[in-house]
mmCIF file of C-alpha atoms in Angstrom:
data_model
loop_
_atom_site.group_PDB
_atom_site.id
_atom_site.type_symbol
_atom_site.label_atom_id
_atom_site.label_comp_id
_atom_site.label_asym_id
_atom_site.label_seq_id
_atom_site.Cartn_x
_atom_site.Cartn_y
_atom_site.Cartn_z
ATOM 1 C CA UNK A 67 104.375 90.120 107.907
ATOM 2 C CA UNK A 68 105.099 88.923 104.512
ATOM 3 C CA UNK A 69 103.137 90.324 101.700
ATOM 4 C CA UNK A 70 103.058 92.576 98.688
ATOM 5 C CA UNK A 71 102.780 96.282 99.619
ATOM 6 C CA UNK A 72 101.636 99.313 97.403
ATOM 7 C CA UNK A 73 101.756 102.842 97.928
ATOM 8 C CA UNK A 74 99.728 105.059 97.508
ATOM 9 C CA UNK A 75 96.249 103.642 97.854
ATOM 10 C CA UNK A 76 94.837 106.498 95.812
ATOM 11 C CA UNK A 77 96.152 109.157 93.558
ATOM 12 C CA UNK A 78 94.328 111.970 91.692
ATOM 13 C CA UNK A 79 96.194 113.929 89.265
ATOM 14 C CA UNK A 80 95.788 116.321 86.108
ATOM 15 C CA UNK A 81 96.351 115.174 82.596
ATOM 16 C CA UNK A 82 100.020 115.559 81.547
ATOM 17 C CA UNK A 83 101.446 115.141 85.076
ATOM 18 C CA UNK A 84 104.014 112.360 85.997
ATOM 19 C CA UNK A 85 103.171 109.828 88.575
ATOM 20 C CA UNK A 86 105.072 107.042 90.314
ATOM 21 C CA UNK A 87 103.727 104.164 92.129
ATOM 22 C CA UNK A 88 105.674 101.870 94.515
ATOM 23 C CA UNK A 89 105.533 98.227 95.201
ATOM 24 C CA UNK A 90 107.406 96.120 97.600
ATOM 25 C CA UNK A 91 107.110 92.435 98.293
ATOM 26 C CA UNK A 92 108.473 90.717 101.320
ATOM 27 C CA UNK A 93 107.901 87.077 100.195
ATOM 28 C CA UNK A 94 111.334 86.645 98.721
ATOM 29 C CA UNK A 95 110.014 86.073 95.344
ATOM 30 C CA UNK A 96 112.014 86.424 92.052
ATOM 31 C CA UNK A 97 109.477 87.944 89.756
ATOM 32 C CA UNK A 98 107.168 90.860 90.012
ATOM 33 C CA UNK A 99 104.520 92.060 87.848
ATOM 34 C CA UNK A 100 102.334 95.128 87.215
ATOM 35 C CA UNK A 101 98.602 94.927 86.120
ATOM 36 C CA UNK A 102 96.150 97.449 85.127
ATOM 37 C CA UNK A 103 92.608 96.813 86.107
ATOM 38 C CA UNK A 104 89.879 99.075 84.381
ATOM 39 C CA UNK A 105 86.479 100.070 85.403
ATOM 40 C CA UNK A 106 85.106 96.739 83.713
ATOM 41 C CA UNK A 107 87.515 94.825 85.858
ATOM 42 C CA UNK A 108 89.580 93.569 82.986
ATOM 43 C CA UNK A 109 92.866 92.566 84.177
ATOM 44 C CA UNK A 110 95.826 93.169 81.708
ATOM 45 C CA UNK A 111 99.451 92.571 82.433
ATOM 46 C CA UNK A 112 101.714 95.462 81.720
ATOM 47 C CA UNK A 113 105.109 94.173 82.873
ATOM 48 C CA UNK A 114 106.726 91.103 84.221
ATOM 49 C CA UNK A 115 110.293 91.459 85.637
ATOM 50 C CA UNK A 116 112.924 89.474 87.390
ATOM 51 C CA UNK A 117 116.542 89.895 87.932
ATOM 52 C CA UNK A 118 117.357 88.771 84.447
ATOM 53 C CA UNK A 119 114.451 89.672 82.231
ATOM 54 C CA UNK A 120 111.829 92.364 81.629
ATOM 55 C CA UNK A 121 108.967 91.331 79.497
ATOM 56 C CA UNK A 122 106.766 94.075 78.349
ATOM 57 C CA UNK A 123 103.267 93.750 77.111
ATOM 58 C CA UNK A 124 103.520 95.353 73.618
ATOM 59 C CA UNK A 125 100.258 97.023 74.010
ATOM 60 C CA UNK A 126 101.620 99.209 76.862
ATOM 61 C CA UNK A 127 102.066 102.929 75.832
ATOM 62 C CA UNK A 128 105.613 104.043 76.020
ATOM 63 C CA UNK A 129 104.737 106.527 78.776
ATOM 64 C CA UNK A 130 104.648 103.686 81.308
ATOM 65 C CA UNK A 131 107.972 102.322 82.526
ATOM 66 C CA UNK A 132 108.923 99.924 85.365
ATOM 67 C CA UNK A 133 111.816 100.713 87.807
ATOM 68 C CA UNK A 134 113.502 98.233 90.028
ATOM 69 C CA UNK A 135 116.326 98.680 92.575
ATOM 70 C CA UNK A 136 116.224 95.106 93.582
ATOM 71 C CA UNK A 137 114.209 91.998 93.316
ATOM 72 C CA UNK A 138 111.937 93.172 96.243
ATOM 73 C CA UNK A 139 110.862 96.476 94.669
ATOM 74 C CA UNK A 140 109.174 97.255 91.351
ATOM 75 C CA UNK A 141 107.863 100.780 90.829
ATOM 76 C CA UNK A 142 105.739 101.986 87.957
ATOM 77 C CA UNK A 143 106.191 105.415 86.516
ATOM 78 C CA UNK A 144 103.855 107.207 84.120
ATOM 79 C CA UNK A 145 105.447 110.091 82.333
ATOM 80 C CA UNK A 146 102.493 111.989 81.222
ATOM 81 C CA UNK A 147 99.180 110.666 82.424
ATOM 82 C CA UNK A 148 96.122 110.620 80.059
ATOM 83 C CA UNK A 149 92.487 110.133 80.971
ATOM 84 C CA UNK A 150 92.450 106.625 79.898
ATOM 85 C CA UNK A 151 95.054 105.817 82.487
ATOM 86 C CA UNK A 152 92.519 106.059 85.208
ATOM 87 C CA UNK A 153 92.360 102.422 86.696
ATOM 88 C CA UNK A 154 93.560 100.438 89.569
ATOM 89 C CA UNK A 155 97.100 99.302 89.164
ATOM 90 C CA UNK A 156 97.857 96.084 90.806
ATOM 91 C CA UNK A 157 101.391 94.933 91.747
ATOM 92 C CA UNK A 158 101.954 91.120 92.035
ATOM 93 C CA UNK A 159 104.928 88.778 92.946
ATOM 94 C CA UNK A 160 105.570 85.033 92.338
ATOM 95 C CA UNK A 161 108.498 82.619 93.002
ATOM 96 C CA UNK A 162 108.623 82.132 89.216
ATOM 97 C CA UNK A 163 106.404 82.023 86.027
ATOM 98 C CA UNK A 164 104.627 78.807 86.732
ATOM 99 C CA UNK A 165 103.435 79.544 90.238
ATOM 100 C CA UNK A 166 100.872 81.469 92.214
ATOM 101 C CA UNK A 167 100.896 85.178 92.166
ATOM 102 C CA UNK A 168 100.291 87.207 95.277
ATOM 103 C CA UNK A 169 98.713 90.756 94.532
ATOM 104 C CA UNK A 170 99.091 93.830 96.393
ATOM 105 C CA UNK A 171 96.044 95.950 97.451
ATOM 106 C CA UNK A 172 96.367 98.202 94.333
ATOM 107 C CA UNK A 173 96.635 101.880 93.736
ATOM 108 C CA UNK A 174 93.676 103.680 92.169
ATOM 109 C CA UNK A 175 94.606 106.409 89.713
ATOM 110 C CA UNK A 176 92.135 109.036 88.718
ATOM 111 C CA UNK A 177 93.301 111.408 85.960
ATOM 112 C CA UNK A 178 91.154 114.599 85.746
ATOM 113 C CA UNK B 63 93.820 88.650 69.290
ATOM 114 C CA UNK B 64 92.734 87.267 72.576
ATOM 115 C CA UNK B 65 95.278 84.996 74.218
ATOM 116 C CA UNK B 66 92.687 83.600 76.696
ATOM 117 C CA UNK B 67 88.837 83.749 76.185
ATOM 118 C CA UNK B 68 86.561 83.390 79.192
ATOM 119 C CA UNK B 69 82.921 82.710 79.147
ATOM 120 C CA UNK B 70 80.255 83.530 80.357
ATOM 121 C CA UNK B 71 81.043 87.224 81.291
ATOM 122 C CA UNK B 72 78.108 87.023 83.778
ATOM 123 C CA UNK B 73 76.823 83.944 85.507
ATOM 124 C CA UNK B 74 73.764 83.988 87.849
ATOM 125 C CA UNK B 75 73.048 80.856 89.753
ATOM 126 C CA UNK B 76 70.836 79.741 92.504
ATOM 127 C CA UNK B 77 72.404 79.072 95.949
ATOM 128 C CA UNK B 78 73.100 75.307 96.234
ATOM 129 C CA UNK B 79 73.411 74.726 92.319
ATOM 130 C CA UNK B 80 76.627 74.390 90.487
ATOM 131 C CA UNK B 81 78.506 77.057 88.409
ATOM 132 C CA UNK B 82 80.824 76.394 85.460
ATOM 133 C CA UNK B 83 83.107 78.759 83.851
ATOM 134 C CA UNK B 84 85.053 77.936 80.697
ATOM 135 C CA UNK B 85 88.415 79.255 79.159
ATOM 136 C CA UNK B 86 90.219 78.653 75.910
ATOM 137 C CA UNK B 87 93.695 79.510 75.149
ATOM 138 C CA UNK B 88 95.812 79.744 71.942
ATOM 139 C CA UNK B 89 99.429 78.812 72.792
ATOM 140 C CA UNK B 90 99.732 75.099 73.037
ATOM 141 C CA UNK B 91 102.941 75.590 75.064
ATOM 142 C CA UNK B 92 100.901 77.005 77.936
ATOM 143 C CA UNK B 93 101.427 74.576 81.019
ATOM 144 C CA UNK B 94 100.115 76.294 83.920
ATOM 145 C CA UNK B 95 96.484 77.275 84.504
ATOM 146 C CA UNK B 96 95.521 79.313 87.656
ATOM 147 C CA UNK B 97 92.227 80.551 88.638
ATOM 148 C CA UNK B 98 91.691 83.756 90.714
ATOM 149 C CA UNK B 99 88.926 85.001 92.863
ATOM 150 C CA UNK B 100 88.454 88.772 93.324
ATOM 151 C CA UNK B 101 85.865 90.040 95.887
ATOM 152 C CA UNK B 102 84.598 93.725 95.672
ATOM 153 C CA UNK B 103 87.262 96.010 96.938
ATOM 154 C CA UNK B 104 89.825 93.224 97.290
ATOM 155 C CA UNK B 105 92.832 92.035 95.232
ATOM 156 C CA UNK B 106 92.641 88.745 93.175
ATOM 157 C CA UNK B 107 93.610 85.605 95.172
ATOM 158 C CA UNK B 108 94.278 82.316 93.870
ATOM 159 C CA UNK B 109 91.785 79.668 94.635
ATOM 160 C CA UNK B 110 92.991 76.713 92.567
ATOM 161 C CA UNK B 111 95.361 75.849 89.622
ATOM 162 C CA UNK B 112 96.282 72.980 87.437
ATOM 163 C CA UNK B 113 99.359 72.184 85.393
ATOM 164 C CA UNK B 114 99.586 70.548 82.122
ATOM 165 C CA UNK B 115 100.469 67.163 83.385
ATOM 166 C CA UNK B 116 97.037 66.894 85.087
ATOM 167 C CA UNK B 117 93.464 66.599 83.562
ATOM 168 C CA UNK B 118 91.576 67.201 86.662
ATOM 169 C CA UNK B 119 92.100 68.614 90.142
ATOM 170 C CA UNK B 120 89.666 69.079 93.055
ATOM 171 C CA UNK B 121 89.776 70.986 96.282
ATOM 172 C CA UNK B 122 87.043 72.294 98.784
ATOM 173 C CA UNK B 123 84.130 72.335 96.374
ATOM 174 C CA UNK B 124 86.117 73.497 93.377
ATOM 175 C CA UNK B 125 86.926 71.222 90.320
ATOM 176 C CA UNK B 126 89.233 72.278 87.341
ATOM 177 C CA UNK B 127 89.351 70.260 84.215
ATOM 178 C CA UNK B 128 91.978 70.769 81.516
ATOM 179 C CA UNK B 129 91.665 69.334 77.998
ATOM 180 C CA UNK B 130 95.112 70.012 76.292
ATOM 181 C CA UNK B 131 93.879 68.767 72.886
ATOM 182 C CA UNK B 132 91.016 71.206 72.777
ATOM 183 C CA UNK B 133 93.094 74.012 74.610
ATOM 184 C CA UNK B 134 90.281 74.421 77.037
ATOM 185 C CA UNK B 135 90.135 74.402 80.710
ATOM 186 C CA UNK B 136 87.102 75.007 83.264
ATOM 187 C CA UNK B 137 86.222 75.678 86.754
ATOM 188 C CA UNK B 138 83.305 74.169 88.513
ATOM 189 C CA UNK B 139 81.946 75.259 91.666
ATOM 190 C CA UNK B 140 79.637 72.652 93.306
ATOM 191 C CA UNK B 141 77.205 73.617 95.947
ATOM 192 C CA UNK B 142 77.530 77.454 95.487
ATOM 193 C CA UNK B 143 76.890 79.709 98.431
ATOM 194 C CA UNK B 144 76.559 83.437 98.549
ATOM 195 C CA UNK B 145 79.981 83.908 99.520
ATOM 196 C CA UNK B 146 81.139 82.409 96.310
ATOM 197 C CA UNK B 147 79.689 85.680 94.558
ATOM 198 C CA UNK B 148 82.705 87.427 92.974
ATOM 199 C CA UNK B 149 84.755 87.999 89.913
ATOM 200 C CA UNK B 150 86.625 84.919 88.753
ATOM 201 C CA UNK B 151 89.581 85.006 86.499
ATOM 202 C CA UNK B 152 91.186 82.185 84.551
ATOM 203 C CA UNK B 153 94.814 82.572 83.338
ATOM 204 C CA UNK B 154 97.188 80.653 81.151
ATOM 205 C CA UNK B 155 101.073 80.824 81.517
ATOM 206 C CA UNK B 156 103.455 79.901 78.674
ATOM 207 C CA UNK B 157 107.044 80.991 78.163
ATOM 208 C CA UNK B 158 107.089 83.020 81.269
ATOM 209 C CA UNK B 159 104.140 85.118 80.037
ATOM 210 C CA UNK B 160 100.825 84.969 81.719
ATOM 211 C CA UNK B 161 97.578 85.958 80.042
ATOM 212 C CA UNK B 162 94.233 86.494 81.944
ATOM 213 C CA UNK B 163 90.600 85.919 80.781
ATOM 214 C CA UNK B 164 88.431 88.934 80.924
ATOM 215 C CA UNK B 165 86.676 87.695 84.029
ATOM 216 C CA UNK B 166 83.219 86.129 85.028
ATOM 217 C CA UNK B 167 80.965 87.966 87.396
ATOM 218 C CA UNK B 168 79.359 85.148 89.483
ATOM 219 C CA UNK B 169 76.166 85.971 91.263
ATOM 220 C CA UNK B 170 74.915 83.554 93.710
ATOM 221 C CA UNK B 171 71.061 84.254 94.419
ATOM 222 C CA UNK B 172 69.873 82.933 97.944
#
């Protein structure tokens, strides 16, 4: 099966903890993305990454960082979570910038 | 400021009528405009897209229009059905950056 996979599905943690979310795509795409979708369903891009270039949304706090071992994997690390980080984090991939993005099922983060 | 503005935020229509969602963008270099549908508990999925070398595209009850001069594009759903009820997002892509609108909650009343 070719798709975008994310783990975990859900994560509940305390303020100040570090969390890491995994994303893997088996579509052979060159570009991967991380989005944050809040409770109002607003969809905000956080990072886009391919083998050559990392593009960071300048509004993303520095405690967020992407981590990639190869073009099929793009993980997201949050160093010290805050309550406003509670959201669904969606990973996506695409063949390139001007093409359809395929989204994973998302990871729902709850920060207590 | 907002890179892509999407209106309305909520749209209620009667089954069988048409629904229109409008988006505007800022960057004249934008050249790819996808539309995504997100059903409750699901991830967003592409339903239709248009590139800057086109003004109109139609597929399976969906029509997208692009006015590059006005930096405006729109989605039109003809003959809406209850299954069309969902969140819809427009997006504009330029210089390998993509920006999404804030979404439109479409409610199709039977």
